Amino acid sequence: MSCRLVARRRLLPAIVVVGLAVAGAAAQQQRPRIPPTGTIKKIRDDLYVIPGAGGNTTVFVTQGGVVLVDTKLPNNGEAILNQVRSVTDKPVSTIVNTHSHPDHVGSNEYFPASVDVVTHENTRKWMAANPRVASNPAAMPDRTFTDRMTLGSGDDRIDLYYFGAGHTNGDAFVVFPVPRAMAAGDMFAWKMAPLIDPMAGGSVLALPDSLEKALNVIPDVDTVIEGHGDLNTWEGFRDYVQFNRALVDAAKAGMGKKTAEEIAAGLKPKFPVFTKEELLTDMEYGGTPLSRAVINVNVAFQELGKR
Ligand SMILES: [Zn+2]
């Protein structure tokens, strides 16, 4: 095993430990760590989101059936379907997974094997490496894409985009051109610096490049559905992209001279939303926005140290 791999393997447990420590503090305040599958909310005609139980599930009702983007943690398939049934009787025809994490692919297995599962090719690779997912052929992708893929046409059109590594190295942006909406997966979640998963190819140094490509290439989106948490706007997404660029630039400039805490604090005046010091409601993985920014500066130090 190379030094690079050894270092990367040490990094994720450190992030998880930080996250769990903060989540433990939150639990002592009677905060539910992971809320259950919530009530479906309408975004636009034929477009909905189901919060809770892991990542957001986007629901798009097309002529040919219901398209789901992400399926939450395991054992939430029935709860997802019950929410879908409150808005349409059409069958689920397609699942798009934004990436391979269990809180986004966990309930794929509930849906019949006839459902078309679509992911980025690297996400398929990570799903195949997860015995729980790989042991169930119905949960695995039927089709993959590399840079772009279009599903459906006219009012039902969905465009899938991949712009490079960030949260993992298989994060899809799922765009609904007619309702002018985008599901961003965990490339943009909880209005804070994203978790970087080096074990699934994630990279904080690549993140701003990938996000800027999305910002520059994807046209005509008004509503952004974050991977977890509330909806956002395209302007909110632009601010977030600029924040992640500023974080990496500041980490590069400050490495060896300042601490991660000092660097993250330096982002506060320009990016107050992404550097809040309060825990947010229903934060499943714990941590304040500022603490997540500090983690990502440290991840940047690690990645820069390996260059
Ligand atoms: Zn994730």
PDB file of C-alpha atoms and ligand atoms in Angstrom:
ATOM      1  CA  MET A   1       0.000   0.000   0.000  1.00  0.00           C
ATOM      2  CA  SER A   2       1.350   3.402  -0.915  1.00  0.00           C
ATOM      3  CA  CYS A   3       1.968   6.151   1.641  1.00  0.00           C
ATOM      4  CA  ARG A   4      -0.703   8.132  -0.108  1.00  0.00           C
ATOM      5  CA  LEU A   5      -3.304   5.447   0.561  1.00  0.00           C
ATOM      6  CA  VAL A   6      -2.242   5.028   4.178  1.00  0.00           C
ATOM      7  CA  ALA A   7      -2.608   8.755   4.783  1.00  0.00           C
ATOM      8  CA  ARG A   8      -6.001   8.834   3.096  1.00  0.00           C
ATOM      9  CA  ARG A   9      -7.255   5.927   5.142  1.00  0.00           C
ATOM     10  CA  ARG A  10      -6.404   7.779   8.326  1.00  0.00           C
ATOM     11  CA  LEU A  11      -8.217  10.899   7.225  1.00  0.00           C
ATOM     12  CA  LEU A  12     -11.834   9.727   7.066  1.00  0.00           C
ATOM     13  CA  PRO A  13     -11.956   8.168  10.545  1.00  0.00           C
ATOM     14  CA  ALA A  14     -10.669  11.499  11.883  1.00  0.00           C
ATOM     15  CA  ILE A  15     -13.498  13.323  10.167  1.00  0.00           C
ATOM     16  CA  VAL A  16     -16.063  10.810  11.388  1.00  0.00           C
ATOM     17  CA  VAL A  17     -14.778  11.036  14.966  1.00  0.00           C
ATOM     18  CA  VAL A  18     -15.062  14.831  14.909  1.00  0.00           C
ATOM     19  CA  GLY A  19     -18.582  14.531  13.497  1.00  0.00           C
ATOM     20  CA  LEU A  20     -19.671  11.945  16.073  1.00  0.00           C
ATOM     21  CA  ALA A  21     -18.257  13.949  18.969  1.00  0.00           C
ATOM     22  CA  VAL A  22     -20.308  16.965  17.976  1.00  0.00           C
ATOM     23  CA  ALA A  23     -23.378  14.831  17.259  1.00  0.00           C
ATOM     24  CA  GLY A  24     -23.021  13.336  20.742  1.00  0.00           C
ATOM     25  CA  ALA A  25     -23.132  16.817  22.247  1.00  0.00           C
ATOM     26  CA  ALA A  26     -26.224  17.529  20.162  1.00  0.00           C
ATOM     27  CA  ALA A  27     -27.947  14.344  21.347  1.00  0.00           C
ATOM     28  CA  GLN A  28     -27.506  15.496  24.934  1.00  0.00           C
ATOM     29  CA  GLN A  29     -29.633  18.497  23.996  1.00  0.00           C
ATOM     30  CA  GLN A  30     -32.451  16.081  23.024  1.00  0.00           C
ATOM     31  CA  ARG A  31     -31.871  16.716  19.340  1.00  0.00           C
ATOM     32  CA  PRO A  32     -32.955  13.754  17.199  1.00  0.00           C
ATOM     33  CA  ARG A  33     -29.839  12.625  15.396  1.00  0.00           C
ATOM     34  CA  ILE A  34     -31.560  11.359  12.264  1.00  0.00           C
ATOM     35  CA  PRO A  35     -35.154  12.461  11.703  1.00  0.00           C
ATOM     36  CA  PRO A  36     -37.498   9.909  10.058  1.00  0.00           C
ATOM     37  CA  THR A  37     -38.764  10.128   6.480  1.00  0.00           C
ATOM     38  CA  GLY A  38     -40.721  13.385   6.374  1.00  0.00           C
ATOM     39  CA  THR A  39     -43.762  14.664   4.489  1.00  0.00           C
ATOM     40  CA  ILE A  40     -43.474  15.210   0.747  1.00  0.00           C
ATOM     41  CA  LYS A  41     -43.267  18.889  -0.250  1.00  0.00           C
ATOM     42  CA  LYS A  42     -44.193  20.329  -3.621  1.00  0.00           C
ATOM     43  CA  ILE A  43     -41.457  22.350  -5.381  1.00  0.00           C
ATOM     44  CA  ARG A  44     -43.144  22.874  -8.793  1.00  0.00           C
ATOM     45  CA  ASP A  45     -45.743  20.988 -10.825  1.00  0.00           C
ATOM     46  CA  ASP A  46     -44.634  17.330 -10.912  1.00  0.00           C
ATOM     47  CA  LEU A  47     -41.545  18.001  -8.767  1.00  0.00           C
ATOM     48  CA  TYR A  48     -41.384  17.252  -5.047  1.00  0.00           C
ATOM     49  CA  VAL A  49     -38.891  16.566  -2.276  1.00  0.00           C
ATOM     50  CA  ILE A  50     -39.139  14.108   0.631  1.00  0.00           C
ATOM     51  CA  PRO A  51     -36.825  15.100   3.512  1.00  0.00           C
ATOM     52  CA  GLY A  52     -35.468  13.029   6.394  1.00  0.00           C
ATOM     53  CA  ALA A  53     -33.969   9.567   7.020  1.00  0.00           C
ATOM     54  CA  GLY A  54     -30.698  10.446   5.305  1.00  0.00           C
ATOM     55  CA  GLY A  55     -30.453  12.467   2.110  1.00  0.00           C
ATOM     56  CA  ASN A  56     -33.325  14.299   0.469  1.00  0.00           C
ATOM     57  CA  THR A  57     -35.309  12.249  -2.042  1.00  0.00           C
ATOM     58  CA  THR A  58     -36.392  14.254  -5.103  1.00  0.00           C
ATOM     59  CA  VAL A  59     -39.583  13.004  -6.785  1.00  0.00           C
ATOM     60  CA  PHE A  60     -40.267  13.831 -10.452  1.00  0.00           C
ATOM     61  CA  VAL A  61     -43.574  12.610 -11.907  1.00  0.00           C
ATOM     62  CA  THR A  62     -43.225  11.918 -15.639  1.00  0.00           C
ATOM     63  CA  GLN A  63     -45.569  10.377 -18.205  1.00  0.00           C
ATOM     64  CA  GLY A  64     -43.745   7.077 -18.012  1.00  0.00           C
ATOM     65  CA  GLY A  65     -43.547   6.872 -14.230  1.00  0.00           C
ATOM     66  CA  VAL A  66     -41.965   8.380 -11.154  1.00  0.00           C
ATOM     67  CA  VAL A  67     -38.255   9.229 -11.080  1.00  0.00           C
ATOM     68  CA  LEU A  68     -36.625   9.232  -7.631  1.00  0.00           C
ATOM     69  CA  VAL A  69     -33.302  10.947  -6.979  1.00  0.00           C
ATOM     70  CA  ASP A  70     -31.724   9.149  -3.991  1.00  0.00           C
ATOM     71  CA  THR A  71     -33.413   6.661  -1.649  1.00  0.00           C
ATOM     72  CA  LYS A  72     -32.269   7.562   1.873  1.00  0.00           C
ATOM     73  CA  LEU A  73     -30.931   5.142   4.486  1.00  0.00           C
ATOM     74  CA  PRO A  74     -31.881   1.441   4.336  1.00  0.00           C
ATOM     75  CA  ASN A  75     -35.432   0.450   5.337  1.00  0.00           C
ATOM     76  CA  ASN A  76     -37.100   3.655   4.122  1.00  0.00           C
ATOM     77  CA  GLY A  77     -38.473   2.328   0.807  1.00  0.00           C
ATOM     78  CA  GLU A  78     -42.021   1.862   2.054  1.00  0.00           C
ATOM     79  CA  ALA A  79     -42.043   5.307   3.702  1.00  0.00           C
ATOM     80  CA  ILE A  80     -40.772   6.880   0.453  1.00  0.00           C
ATOM     81  CA  LEU A  81     -43.429   5.045  -1.577  1.00  0.00           C
ATOM     82  CA  ASN A  82     -46.181   6.102   0.853  1.00  0.00           C
ATOM     83  CA  GLN A  83     -45.187   9.738   0.343  1.00  0.00           C
ATOM     84  CA  VAL A  84     -45.083   9.280  -3.452  1.00  0.00           C
ATOM     85  CA  ARG A  85     -48.560   7.676  -3.311  1.00  0.00           C
ATOM     86  CA  SER A  86     -49.958  10.852  -1.739  1.00  0.00           C
ATOM     87  CA  VAL A  87     -49.261  12.750  -4.994  1.00  0.00           C
ATOM     88  CA  THR A  88     -49.496  10.126  -7.799  1.00  0.00           C
ATOM     89  CA  ASP A  89     -50.552   6.528  -8.531  1.00  0.00           C
ATOM     90  CA  LYS A  90     -47.850   6.089 -11.189  1.00  0.00           C
ATOM     91  CA  PRO A  91     -45.235   3.405 -10.559  1.00  0.00           C
ATOM     92  CA  VAL A  92     -41.623   4.229  -9.745  1.00  0.00           C
ATOM     93  CA  SER A  93     -39.791   3.740 -13.053  1.00  0.00           C
ATOM     94  CA  THR A  94     -36.317   5.178 -12.422  1.00  0.00           C
ATOM     95  CA  ILE A  95     -33.904   5.832  -9.556  1.00  0.00           C
ATOM     96  CA  VAL A  96     -30.964   8.199  -9.986  1.00  0.00           C
ATOM     97  CA  ASN A  97     -28.393   8.035  -7.182  1.00  0.00           C
ATOM     98  CA  THR A  98     -26.309  11.208  -6.838  1.00  0.00           C
ATOM     99  CA  HIS A  99     -23.486   9.208  -5.216  1.00  0.00           C
ATOM    100  CA  SER A 100     -22.691   5.961  -3.417  1.00  0.00           C
ATOM    101  CA  HIS A 101     -23.202   6.824   0.263  1.00  0.00           C
ATOM    102  CA  PRO A 102     -25.627   4.608   2.204  1.00  0.00           C
ATOM    103  CA  ASP A 103     -27.865   7.551   3.157  1.00  0.00           C
ATOM    104  CA  HIS A 104     -28.504   8.128  -0.584  1.00  0.00           C
ATOM    105  CA  VAL A 105     -28.664   4.581  -2.019  1.00  0.00           C
ATOM    106  CA  GLY A 106     -29.847   2.681   1.092  1.00  0.00           C
ATOM    107  CA  SER A 107     -33.437   1.955   0.056  1.00  0.00           C
ATOM    108  CA  ASN A 108     -32.770   1.184  -3.644  1.00  0.00           C
ATOM    109  CA  GLU A 109     -33.237  -2.466  -2.697  1.00  0.00           C
ATOM    110  CA  TYR A 110     -36.918  -1.930  -1.773  1.00  0.00           C
ATOM    111  CA  PHE A 111     -37.869  -1.150  -5.372  1.00  0.00           C
ATOM    112  CA  PRO A 112     -38.410  -3.890  -7.982  1.00  0.00           C
ATOM    113  CA  ALA A 113     -35.561  -5.016 -10.225  1.00  0.00           C
ATOM    114  CA  SER A 114     -37.497  -3.604 -13.211  1.00  0.00           C
ATOM    115  CA  VAL A 115     -36.788  -0.065 -11.941  1.00  0.00           C
ATOM    116  CA  ASP A 116     -33.995   1.528 -13.980  1.00  0.00           C
ATOM    117  CA  VAL A 117     -31.164   2.611 -11.645  1.00  0.00           C
ATOM    118  CA  VAL A 118     -28.791   5.235 -13.092  1.00  0.00           C
ATOM    119  CA  THR A 119     -25.528   6.585 -11.591  1.00  0.00           C
ATOM    120  CA  HIS A 120     -22.151   7.980 -12.530  1.00  0.00           C
ATOM    121  CA  GLU A 121     -19.729   5.180 -13.445  1.00  0.00           C
ATOM    122  CA  ASN A 122     -17.534   5.783 -10.360  1.00  0.00           C
ATOM    123  CA  THR A 123     -20.582   5.608  -8.108  1.00  0.00           C
ATOM    124  CA  ARG A 124     -21.351   2.199  -9.564  1.00  0.00           C
ATOM    125  CA  LYS A 125     -17.807   1.152  -8.664  1.00  0.00           C
ATOM    126  CA  TRP A 126     -18.215   2.269  -5.036  1.00  0.00           C
ATOM    127  CA  MET A 127     -21.636   0.611  -4.797  1.00  0.00           C
ATOM    128  CA  ALA A 128     -20.141  -2.638  -6.119  1.00  0.00           C
ATOM    129  CA  ALA A 129     -17.510  -2.431  -3.349  1.00  0.00           C
ATOM    130  CA  ASN A 130     -20.220  -2.249  -0.666  1.00  0.00           C
ATOM    131  CA  PRO A 131     -21.348  -5.818   0.112  1.00  0.00           C
ATOM    132  CA  ARG A 132     -24.748  -4.735   1.393  1.00  0.00           C
ATOM    133  CA  VAL A 133     -25.582  -2.986  -1.884  1.00  0.00           C
ATOM    134  CA  ALA A 134     -23.739  -5.340  -4.231  1.00  0.00           C
ATOM    135  CA  SER A 135     -25.440  -8.441  -2.809  1.00  0.00           C
ATOM    136  CA  ASN A 136     -28.763  -7.148  -4.096  1.00  0.00           C
ATOM    137  CA  PRO A 137     -28.763  -6.853  -7.907  1.00  0.00           C
ATOM    138  CA  ALA A 138     -31.964  -4.742  -7.821  1.00  0.00           C
ATOM    139  CA  ALA A 139     -30.105  -2.064  -5.834  1.00  0.00           C
ATOM    140  CA  MET A 140     -27.222  -1.818  -8.315  1.00  0.00           C
ATOM    141  CA  PRO A 141     -27.088   0.588 -11.272  1.00  0.00           C
ATOM    142  CA  ASP A 142     -28.457  -0.688 -14.588  1.00  0.00           C
ATOM    143  CA  ARG A 143     -26.895   2.178 -16.529  1.00  0.00           C
ATOM    144  CA  THR A 144     -24.017   4.577 -15.866  1.00  0.00           C
ATOM    145  CA  PHE A 145     -22.703   7.773 -17.432  1.00  0.00           C
ATOM    146  CA  THR A 146     -19.334   9.520 -17.531  1.00  0.00           C
ATOM    147  CA  ASP A 147     -19.868  13.227 -18.332  1.00  0.00           C
ATOM    148  CA  ARG A 148     -23.473  13.721 -19.419  1.00  0.00           C
ATOM    149  CA  MET A 149     -26.651  11.747 -19.871  1.00  0.00           C
ATOM    150  CA  THR A 150     -30.188  12.764 -20.774  1.00  0.00           C
ATOM    151  CA  LEU A 151     -33.209  10.811 -19.570  1.00  0.00           C
ATOM    152  CA  GLY A 152     -36.619  11.425 -21.155  1.00  0.00           C
ATOM    153  CA  SER A 153     -37.630  14.341 -23.363  1.00  0.00           C
ATOM    154  CA  GLY A 154     -39.881  17.381 -23.448  1.00  0.00           C
ATOM    155  CA  ASP A 155     -41.511  18.095 -20.079  1.00  0.00           C
ATOM    156  CA  ASP A 156     -39.998  14.872 -18.702  1.00  0.00           C
ATOM    157  CA  ARG A 157     -36.404  15.663 -19.596  1.00  0.00           C
ATOM    158  CA  ILE A 158     -33.690  15.143 -16.974  1.00  0.00           C
ATOM    159  CA  ASP A 159     -30.024  16.032 -17.611  1.00  0.00           C
ATOM    160  CA  LEU A 160     -27.295  14.331 -15.578  1.00  0.00           C
ATOM    161  CA  TYR A 161     -23.918  16.049 -15.317  1.00  0.00           C
ATOM    162  CA  TYR A 162     -20.559  15.070 -13.843  1.00  0.00           C
ATOM    163  CA  PHE A 163     -17.826  17.685 -13.367  1.00  0.00           C
ATOM    164  CA  GLY A 164     -15.119  15.902 -11.344  1.00  0.00           C
ATOM    165  CA  ALA A 165     -14.292  15.027  -7.767  1.00  0.00           C
ATOM    166  CA  GLY A 166     -15.573  16.738  -4.649  1.00  0.00           C
ATOM    167  CA  HIS A 167     -17.638  14.981  -1.983  1.00  0.00           C
ATOM    168  CA  THR A 168     -16.735  11.674  -3.745  1.00  0.00           C
ATOM    169  CA  ASN A 169     -15.512  11.141  -7.319  1.00  0.00           C
ATOM    170  CA  GLY A 170     -18.932  10.102  -8.606  1.00  0.00           C
ATOM    171  CA  ASP A 171     -21.240  12.996  -7.698  1.00  0.00           C
ATOM    172  CA  ALA A 172     -23.997  13.615 -10.240  1.00  0.00           C
ATOM    173  CA  PHE A 173     -25.844  16.914 -10.633  1.00  0.00           C
ATOM    174  CA  VAL A 174     -29.434  16.093 -11.631  1.00  0.00           C
ATOM    175  CA  VAL A 175     -31.131  18.886 -13.602  1.00  0.00           C
ATOM    176  CA  PHE A 176     -34.841  19.197 -14.417  1.00  0.00           C
ATOM    177  CA  PRO A 177     -34.930  21.771 -17.258  1.00  0.00           C
ATOM    178  CA  VAL A 178     -38.692  22.437 -17.383  1.00  0.00           C
ATOM    179  CA  PRO A 179     -39.199  23.082 -13.654  1.00  0.00           C
ATOM    180  CA  ARG A 180     -35.767  24.811 -13.688  1.00  0.00           C
ATOM    181  CA  ALA A 181     -34.493  22.819 -10.706  1.00  0.00           C
ATOM    182  CA  MET A 182     -31.345  20.886  -9.792  1.00  0.00           C
ATOM    183  CA  ALA A 183     -30.680  18.157  -7.226  1.00  0.00           C
ATOM    184  CA  ALA A 184     -27.096  18.740  -6.099  1.00  0.00           C
ATOM    185  CA  GLY A 185     -26.551  15.658  -3.914  1.00  0.00           C
ATOM    186  CA  ASP A 186     -23.897  16.113  -1.253  1.00  0.00           C
ATOM    187  CA  MET A 187     -21.803  18.423  -3.431  1.00  0.00           C
ATOM    188  CA  PHE A 188     -24.086  20.977  -1.712  1.00  0.00           C
ATOM    189  CA  ALA A 189     -25.776  19.969   1.543  1.00  0.00           C
ATOM    190  CA  TRP A 190     -26.847  21.731   4.724  1.00  0.00           C
ATOM    191  CA  LYS A 191     -25.482  25.097   3.535  1.00  0.00           C
ATOM    192  CA  MET A 192     -22.020  24.298   4.815  1.00  0.00           C
ATOM    193  CA  ALA A 193     -18.657  22.978   3.652  1.00  0.00           C
ATOM    194  CA  PRO A 194     -19.218  19.436   2.383  1.00  0.00           C
ATOM    195  CA  LEU A 195     -17.853  16.287   3.951  1.00  0.00           C
ATOM    196  CA  ILE A 196     -14.973  15.050   1.794  1.00  0.00           C
ATOM    197  CA  ASP A 197     -14.783  11.262   1.505  1.00  0.00           C
ATOM    198  CA  PRO A 198     -11.274  10.379   0.316  1.00  0.00           C
ATOM    199  CA  MET A 199     -12.161   6.671   0.514  1.00  0.00           C
ATOM    200  CA  ALA A 200     -14.643   7.265  -2.316  1.00  0.00           C
ATOM    201  CA  GLY A 201     -12.337   9.497  -4.351  1.00  0.00           C
ATOM    202  CA  GLY A 202     -13.410  12.793  -2.768  1.00  0.00           C
ATOM    203  CA  SER A 203     -11.057  15.791  -2.893  1.00  0.00           C
ATOM    204  CA  VAL A 204     -11.379  19.226  -1.320  1.00  0.00           C
ATOM    205  CA  LEU A 205      -8.759  20.618  -3.718  1.00  0.00           C
ATOM    206  CA  ALA A 206     -10.767  19.433  -6.738  1.00  0.00           C
ATOM    207  CA  LEU A 207     -14.079  20.565  -5.242  1.00  0.00           C
ATOM    208  CA  PRO A 208     -14.004  24.257  -6.309  1.00  0.00           C
ATOM    209  CA  ASP A 209     -13.101  23.316  -9.905  1.00  0.00           C
ATOM    210  CA  SER A 210     -15.965  20.814 -10.076  1.00  0.00           C
ATOM    211  CA  LEU A 211     -18.438  23.267  -8.535  1.00  0.00           C
ATOM    212  CA  GLU A 212     -17.360  26.127 -10.821  1.00  0.00           C
ATOM    213  CA  LYS A 213     -17.900  23.920 -13.872  1.00  0.00           C
ATOM    214  CA  ALA A 214     -21.425  23.173 -12.637  1.00  0.00           C
ATOM    215  CA  LEU A 215     -22.034  26.888 -12.071  1.00  0.00           C
ATOM    216  CA  ASN A 216     -20.756  27.812 -15.541  1.00  0.00           C
ATOM    217  CA  VAL A 217     -22.191  24.944 -17.595  1.00  0.00           C
ATOM    218  CA  ILE A 218     -25.637  24.216 -16.139  1.00  0.00           C
ATOM    219  CA  PRO A 219     -28.206  26.658 -17.564  1.00  0.00           C
ATOM    220  CA  ASP A 220     -31.477  28.078 -16.309  1.00  0.00           C
ATOM    221  CA  VAL A 221     -31.881  26.715 -12.781  1.00  0.00           C
ATOM    222  CA  ASP A 222     -33.874  28.636 -10.156  1.00  0.00           C
ATOM    223  CA  THR A 223     -34.287  26.044  -7.412  1.00  0.00           C
ATOM    224  CA  VAL A 224     -31.453  23.974  -5.961  1.00  0.00           C
ATOM    225  CA  ILE A 225     -32.368  20.893  -3.924  1.00  0.00           C
ATOM    226  CA  GLU A 226     -29.498  20.298  -1.521  1.00  0.00           C
ATOM    227  CA  GLY A 227     -28.443  16.739  -0.649  1.00  0.00           C
ATOM    228  CA  HIS A 228     -29.641  17.313   2.920  1.00  0.00           C
ATOM    229  CA  GLY A 229     -31.616  20.178   4.401  1.00  0.00           C
ATOM    230  CA  ASP A 230     -33.678  22.905   2.793  1.00  0.00           C
ATOM    231  CA  LEU A 231     -34.044  24.126  -0.756  1.00  0.00           C
ATOM    232  CA  ASN A 232     -31.777  26.871  -2.024  1.00  0.00           C
ATOM    233  CA  THR A 233     -31.534  29.244  -4.984  1.00  0.00           C
ATOM    234  CA  TRP A 234     -29.039  29.482  -7.843  1.00  0.00           C
ATOM    235  CA  GLU A 235     -27.648  32.609  -6.161  1.00  0.00           C
ATOM    236  CA  GLY A 236     -27.220  30.599  -2.949  1.00  0.00           C
ATOM    237  CA  PHE A 237     -25.351  27.955  -4.941  1.00  0.00           C
ATOM    238  CA  ARG A 238     -23.097  30.630  -6.466  1.00  0.00           C
ATOM    239  CA  ASP A 239     -22.219  31.950  -2.983  1.00  0.00           C
ATOM    240  CA  TYR A 240     -21.433  28.408  -1.876  1.00  0.00           C
ATOM    241  CA  VAL A 241     -19.147  27.808  -4.870  1.00  0.00           C
ATOM    242  CA  GLN A 242     -17.282  31.038  -4.101  1.00  0.00           C
ATOM    243  CA  PHE A 243     -16.972  30.008  -0.448  1.00  0.00           C
ATOM    244  CA  ASN A 244     -15.382  26.662  -1.327  1.00  0.00           C
ATOM    245  CA  ARG A 245     -12.948  28.383  -3.703  1.00  0.00           C
ATOM    246  CA  ALA A 246     -12.054  30.929  -0.997  1.00  0.00           C
ATOM    247  CA  LEU A 247     -11.554  28.146   1.564  1.00  0.00           C
ATOM    248  CA  VAL A 248      -9.107  26.262  -0.650  1.00  0.00           C
ATOM    249  CA  ASP A 249      -7.282  29.459  -1.657  1.00  0.00           C
ATOM    250  CA  ALA A 250      -6.958  30.469   2.018  1.00  0.00           C
ATOM    251  CA  ALA A 251      -5.723  26.988   2.977  1.00  0.00           C
ATOM    252  CA  LYS A 252      -3.062  27.119   0.249  1.00  0.00           C
ATOM    253  CA  ALA A 253      -1.947  30.625   1.280  1.00  0.00           C
ATOM    254  CA  GLY A 254      -2.007  29.906   5.012  1.00  0.00           C
ATOM    255  CA  MET A 255      -0.539  26.408   5.174  1.00  0.00           C
ATOM    256  CA  GLY A 256       2.435  26.368   7.556  1.00  0.00           C
ATOM    257  CA  LYS A 257       1.675  29.913   8.727  1.00  0.00           C
ATOM    258  CA  LYS A 258      -1.793  29.777  10.299  1.00  0.00           C
ATOM    259  CA  THR A 259      -3.955  27.178  12.012  1.00  0.00           C
ATOM    260  CA  ALA A 260      -7.029  25.733  10.306  1.00  0.00           C
ATOM    261  CA  GLU A 261      -9.161  27.532  12.903  1.00  0.00           C
ATOM    262  CA  GLU A 262      -7.569  30.893  12.038  1.00  0.00           C
ATOM    263  CA  ILE A 263      -8.023  30.291   8.326  1.00  0.00           C
ATOM    264  CA  ALA A 264     -11.692  29.285   8.697  1.00  0.00           C
ATOM    265  CA  ALA A 265     -12.365  32.264  10.979  1.00  0.00           C
ATOM    266  CA  GLY A 266     -10.884  34.525   8.300  1.00  0.00           C
ATOM    267  CA  LEU A 267     -13.732  33.456   5.967  1.00  0.00           C
ATOM    268  CA  LYS A 268     -16.404  34.690   8.379  1.00  0.00           C
ATOM    269  CA  PRO A 269     -16.789  38.318   7.202  1.00  0.00           C
ATOM    270  CA  LYS A 270     -17.320  37.383   3.569  1.00  0.00           C
ATOM    271  CA  PHE A 271     -19.227  34.119   4.075  1.00  0.00           C
ATOM    272  CA  PRO A 272     -21.350  34.385   7.246  1.00  0.00           C
ATOM    273  CA  VAL A 273     -23.843  31.691   6.171  1.00  0.00           C
ATOM    274  CA  PHE A 274     -21.165  29.027   5.751  1.00  0.00           C
ATOM    275  CA  THR A 275     -19.269  29.879   8.942  1.00  0.00           C
ATOM    276  CA  LYS A 276     -22.076  29.962  11.510  1.00  0.00           C
ATOM    277  CA  GLU A 277     -21.147  28.771  14.965  1.00  0.00           C
ATOM    278  CA  GLU A 278     -24.563  27.292  15.880  1.00  0.00           C
ATOM    279  CA  LEU A 279     -25.630  23.691  15.303  1.00  0.00           C
ATOM    280  CA  LEU A 280     -28.342  23.564  12.654  1.00  0.00           C
ATOM    281  CA  THR A 281     -31.691  21.832  13.220  1.00  0.00           C
ATOM    282  CA  ASP A 282     -31.765  18.134  12.263  1.00  0.00           C
ATOM    283  CA  MET A 283     -28.032  18.002  11.562  1.00  0.00           C
ATOM    284  CA  GLU A 284     -27.500  14.310  11.114  1.00  0.00           C
ATOM    285  CA  TYR A 285     -23.712  14.194  11.103  1.00  0.00           C
ATOM    286  CA  GLY A 286     -23.163  16.907  13.660  1.00  0.00           C
ATOM    287  CA  GLY A 287     -20.948  19.930  13.558  1.00  0.00           C
ATOM    288  CA  THR A 288     -21.511  23.619  13.073  1.00  0.00           C
ATOM    289  CA  PRO A 289     -20.854  25.193   9.675  1.00  0.00           C
ATOM    290  CA  LEU A 290     -17.657  26.720  11.109  1.00  0.00           C
ATOM    291  CA  SER A 291     -16.434  23.366  12.437  1.00  0.00           C
ATOM    292  CA  ARG A 292     -17.024  21.841   9.007  1.00  0.00           C
ATOM    293  CA  ALA A 293     -15.027  24.644   7.408  1.00  0.00           C
ATOM    294  CA  VAL A 294     -12.170  23.928   9.847  1.00  0.00           C
ATOM    295  CA  ILE A 295     -12.294  20.222   8.909  1.00  0.00           C
ATOM    296  CA  ASN A 296     -12.075  21.061   5.205  1.00  0.00           C
ATOM    297  CA  VAL A 297      -9.082  23.368   5.746  1.00  0.00           C
ATOM    298  CA  ASN A 298      -7.388  20.440   7.509  1.00  0.00           C
ATOM    299  CA  VAL A 299      -8.348  18.124   4.638  1.00  0.00           C
ATOM    300  CA  ALA A 300      -6.825  20.672   2.254  1.00  0.00           C
ATOM    301  CA  PHE A 301      -3.598  20.670   4.331  1.00  0.00           C
ATOM    302  CA  GLN A 302      -3.499  16.865   4.051  1.00  0.00           C
ATOM    303  CA  GLU A 303      -4.069  16.869   0.311  1.00  0.00           C
ATOM    304  CA  LEU A 304      -1.519  19.671  -0.229  1.00  0.00           C
ATOM    305  CA  GLY A 305       1.023  17.771   1.872  1.00  0.00           C
ATOM    306  CA  LYS A 306       0.791  14.814  -0.512  1.00  0.00           C
ATOM    307  CA  ARG A 307       1.406  16.827  -3.652  1.00  0.00           C
TER     308      ARG A 307
HETATM  309 ZN    ZN B   1     -22.751  11.687   0.917  1.00  0.00          ZN
END
